Amino acid sequence: MALINSRSSIRAGQTSPHKLALNSTQRVMGLLVLATLPGLLAQTVFFGWGTLINVLWCVLIALGCEALVLKLRQRSLAVCLSDCSAVVAGVLLGLALPPFAPWWLSLVAVSFAMIIGKHLYGGLGQNPFNPAMLGYVLVLISFPQEMIAWLPPMGLEGHNNSLSDAAFAIFGSGVDAVSMATPLDVLKENSSLTINELWQANPVFDGMAGRGWLWVNVAYLAGGLFLLWRRVFTWHAPIGMLVAITIMATLFWQGSGSDSHGSPMFHLLSGATMLGAFFIITDPVSGATSNRGRLIFGVGVGIMVYVIRAWGGYPDGVAFAVLLMNMAAPTIDYYTQPRTYGHHRANKGMPKRD
Amino acid sequence: MNAQTKLIATSERKIWPLTGGVHPAENKHQSTGMPIASVPLPETLVLPLLQHAGTPAEPVVAVGDKVLKGQLIARASGVVSAALHAPSSGVITALESRPIPHPSGFSEPCIILTTDGADRWCELAAVNDYRRLPPAELVARIRDAGISGMGGAGFPTALKLSSGLPIHTLILNGTECEPYITADDMLMREQAQAIIAGAAILQYVLGAGQCLIGIEDNKPEAIAAMRAALAESVDADKMEIVVFPTIYPSGGEKQLIQILTGQEVPSGRLPADLGMVVQNVGTAVAVKEAIVDGKPLISRITTLTGAALQKPHNVHALIGTPAHHLLQQAGLHESQLSTLVFGGPMMGFSVDRLDIPVTKTANCLIAATQAEFPAAPDPQACIRCGHCAQACPSSLLPQQLYWHARAENYQQLLHHNLFDCIECGACAFVCPSAIPLVQYYRASKGAIRTLEAKQAQSERSRARYENRLARMAQESAEKEAKRQANAERAARLKAAKAQEQVAEDDPVQAAIARAKARKAAGAPAKVALSGEQKELKIQLSMARAQAKKTERALSACVDDETTKKLTSNLAMLNEQVAKLEQAFEGGSAEVQAEEKRVKIARPALSDDEKKRKVELAMANAAVKKLQRALDGASDDDAATLKQQLADAEQRVAGLKLALEGRL
Ligand code: SF4
Ligand code: SF4
């Protein structure tokens, strides 16, 4: 009974709730990385070891940059590194860059993403732009030659170059000799052949969306559905983007003639569509925050992706579309507050100043 | 339709989903294994005066008073307040501040009752048939019984019952959505009949046609017991038990209304505005006991649970029983105890002492071990994942609220409806970054309330200041207008005189002109007083009034010196009055003389006439001043009066001179 009238050893001041769900930023990020595995696998199968080496290399750079900045900012390394957000950024960039992107290209992209794109804005949770996409766009604009160097997909039966070849290609001399345009490139450059002719004339087209690309996208779709099931994010942004691409592609399809922009299926399952829909635009930090806002955000990205693909200067537009919509996100947030319990309608825009 | 078929027919009642919500681990089974137990009488009971929402009760006992069980020891001190009764018989040993169950760890005034072990009841006034009493009488009895909401908020029940608005639905809250707590569950299992009886009384008081009893589906035994009790009740056709899926926080008043009726309580309004009143099942039992048995609220059912207890269970706890007394009944392992929480894990608060008493709202004590309620991990950055928004039952954007709370951007917080947050903690529960969101909201709410109170206050003083300015402006405007009117009249009189001078050779014309001028100047035509005469007259009446006042002051005066001074003052004033009277009469004569003189000699206004005017004005001002001073004069104003005396002398002298000159 010694405790009764004296301050005791029991802990006070802990505020409600006293018990938290078993949820952590680390877990969220871990699930994200886990969900990229099918895509990583597919990309490695079709495009060689390069992707895997790339991903590992990018993660390494990302962690290094993160540690460096945290040290400069005198933050606790252990706490911040353990949130795994750097790993996710590294993995995503590694997947997005061409499989045989030279080592310095990845270095530039990742370090720009981490240092400028993330920490200069204040670190995790503060960045207005998706850091991975910032890094990607930087190298896309600066080194266009290297950025279109995708190898011809080999297919399951094909002969990938060996692990050491891949490493040599990345850290050594490069792979210009074997590089090859992606289906989106080919389609974009095409002005004379009908779709059927194109498909026959070019080995990169195989199946609906181009050889390999179909499976890569399906793999990302699978990973995305897994994340939806685990409620890591809501369906609003991905579905918004995919529906918008489908609608745009249907409206502006223009059949299978030489001026065709490709079928909706082609657009859904080629390029970075699925990677973007489930792994890039679902980045919560730089996206819109309410459900309705995310839907609008996704639709915006979808429309923009298609516009860039069909009429823009680049074969794929996920990165640009995401960055453009990042800029719109705060405004979207202000106009998409949900209707609060007991209110007739939702508040919109900025608060009135008095 | 008999009760049984009605029950079956309506068990299909439509329910609405809760917005958001979470599913924390329930941890309820630990404390439902044993029936509700009694606790040996504690030696002392600590009874905080504030156990409810509102103002503290006022003690009606003194130290040393002997009290009986159920006797009133503190009465409600206002509209939003609740009475307090002795939970057992004994002696009042102290009225002092003791730590109370509150998140802040504050000490508040308490009545300390040392029990005598006899546990002897005072006389109770039971009501045999409450339906013979008017509802207002029953509300008064409920108020006198000191009943306040037993679900957690502790709002005085009588107040909820007398909103004055038409109520069609009574909602009985048997949800108990917080993990760990089983007090209502056990109450429903063991005292279902009392709950139904209490609900019937509440329904009668409110005039509510229907009663919905909401219970989460994780309490099958309670549901069965309640269904059985309702089937036997005579009120079965007016009540309905509604079972809905378990989700936190379905037991919030607003949330329960949403689930049971699909309606939302408008922001800033009360359920009564929708014609509904929500009461906790425990409150219903307290009402039944207050009316049917005449017993005030002196005990409640409290869940004792947590991994640091050997046998968690529910107890009938007397209000004021110290926590350690109860926890020992449940086999507390003190060495394992790491956190003691009052209330549930989602909304309860931790305390740092074991001697804190159980109050009317204390539905649960959780003696948690370190492993059970680990210290919250360090918060990480918000990644805007939006899990909080998915969980929020009020459809707020907790992540945005968090940003704006950190930025202390109160406008944005209000724009994001901060005050619609019910502090349920669902957002913080799911937050992967372990941000203590609710804490931010509470702090921001507090800051905004303080700011608004300050603003309201400065607004009030600003309004007061502006009123004063306006008043002063108006007064000076009135004065100015008066002054102008006077000046105009004087000018017109002057003009009239000039006309008279012009028309001196034609007496008829002159008379007409004079009459016209007088009319124009607003002066009474019969008694033709000159300007000087008027001023003299005014001065005269003022001097008279002043003299009278001085007389009055004199009669009330006790101090010798002052009396002397006042006497001489009075003499002077009387003299002045006499002089003024003379002057006035003389002045009248002079006007006539002057008129004659004007007619004959036609001199312009002489210099000494002007001088006299000035002097008169001065005297006038002085008299006024003295009068004002005398208005507020008290006996000890000797110095002021001296000064005034000198003034008066000077003035009288001046007047004398002037008047002599005139005569
Ligand atoms: S749950 Fe936590 S981390 Fe996620 S958005 Fe809400 S506050 Fe931020
Ligand atoms: S504490 Fe407030 S903001 Fe958080 S979930 Fe509950 S109502 Fe929503």
PDB file of C-alpha atoms and ligand atoms in Angstrom, chain B residues 388 391-394 396 398 401 420-427 438 441, ligand 2:
ATOM      1  CA  CYS B 388      -6.984   8.315 -40.266  1.00  0.00           C
ATOM      2  CA  ALA B 391     -11.315   5.651 -39.750  1.00  0.00           C
ATOM      3  CA  CYS B 392     -12.881   8.955 -38.732  1.00  0.00           C
ATOM      4  CA  PRO B 393     -16.560   8.545 -37.827  1.00  0.00           C
ATOM      5  CA  SER B 394     -17.168  12.246 -38.356  1.00  0.00           C
ATOM      6  CA  LEU B 396     -13.092  14.734 -40.970  1.00  0.00           C
ATOM      7  CA  PRO B 398      -7.483  14.179 -39.439  1.00  0.00           C
ATOM      8  CA  LEU B 401      -6.346  18.895 -39.009  1.00  0.00           C
ATOM      9  CA  ASP B 420     -17.018  18.245 -34.949  1.00  0.00           C
ATOM     10  CA  CYS B 421     -14.243  15.949 -33.761  1.00  0.00           C
ATOM     11  CA  ILE B 422     -15.580  13.726 -30.986  1.00  0.00           C
ATOM     12  CA  GLU B 423     -12.070  12.827 -29.808  1.00  0.00           C
ATOM     13  CA  CYS B 424     -12.790   9.149 -30.276  1.00  0.00           C
ATOM     14  CA  GLY B 425      -9.179   8.369 -31.074  1.00  0.00           C
ATOM     15  CA  ALA B 426      -9.935   6.172 -34.074  1.00  0.00           C
ATOM     16  CA  CYS B 427      -7.556   8.228 -36.184  1.00  0.00           C
ATOM     17  CA  VAL B 438      -6.248  13.516 -30.474  1.00  0.00           C
ATOM     18  CA  TYR B 441      -6.993  18.353 -31.469  1.00  0.00           C
TER      19      TYR B 441
HETATM   20  S1  SF4 C   2     -10.612  11.740 -32.822  1.00  0.00           S
HETATM   21 FE1  SF4 C   2     -11.681  13.231 -34.073  1.00  0.00          FE
HETATM   22  S2  SF4 C   2     -10.564  13.301 -35.985  1.00  0.00           S
HETATM   23 FE2  SF4 C   2      -9.930  11.445 -34.917  1.00  0.00          FE
HETATM   24  S3  SF4 C   2     -11.264   9.870 -35.724  1.00  0.00           S
HETATM   25 FE3  SF4 C   2     -12.244  10.629 -33.873  1.00  0.00          FE
HETATM   26  S4  SF4 C   2     -13.605  12.251 -34.604  1.00  0.00           S
HETATM   27 FE4  SF4 C   2     -12.189  11.821 -36.277  1.00  0.00          FE
END
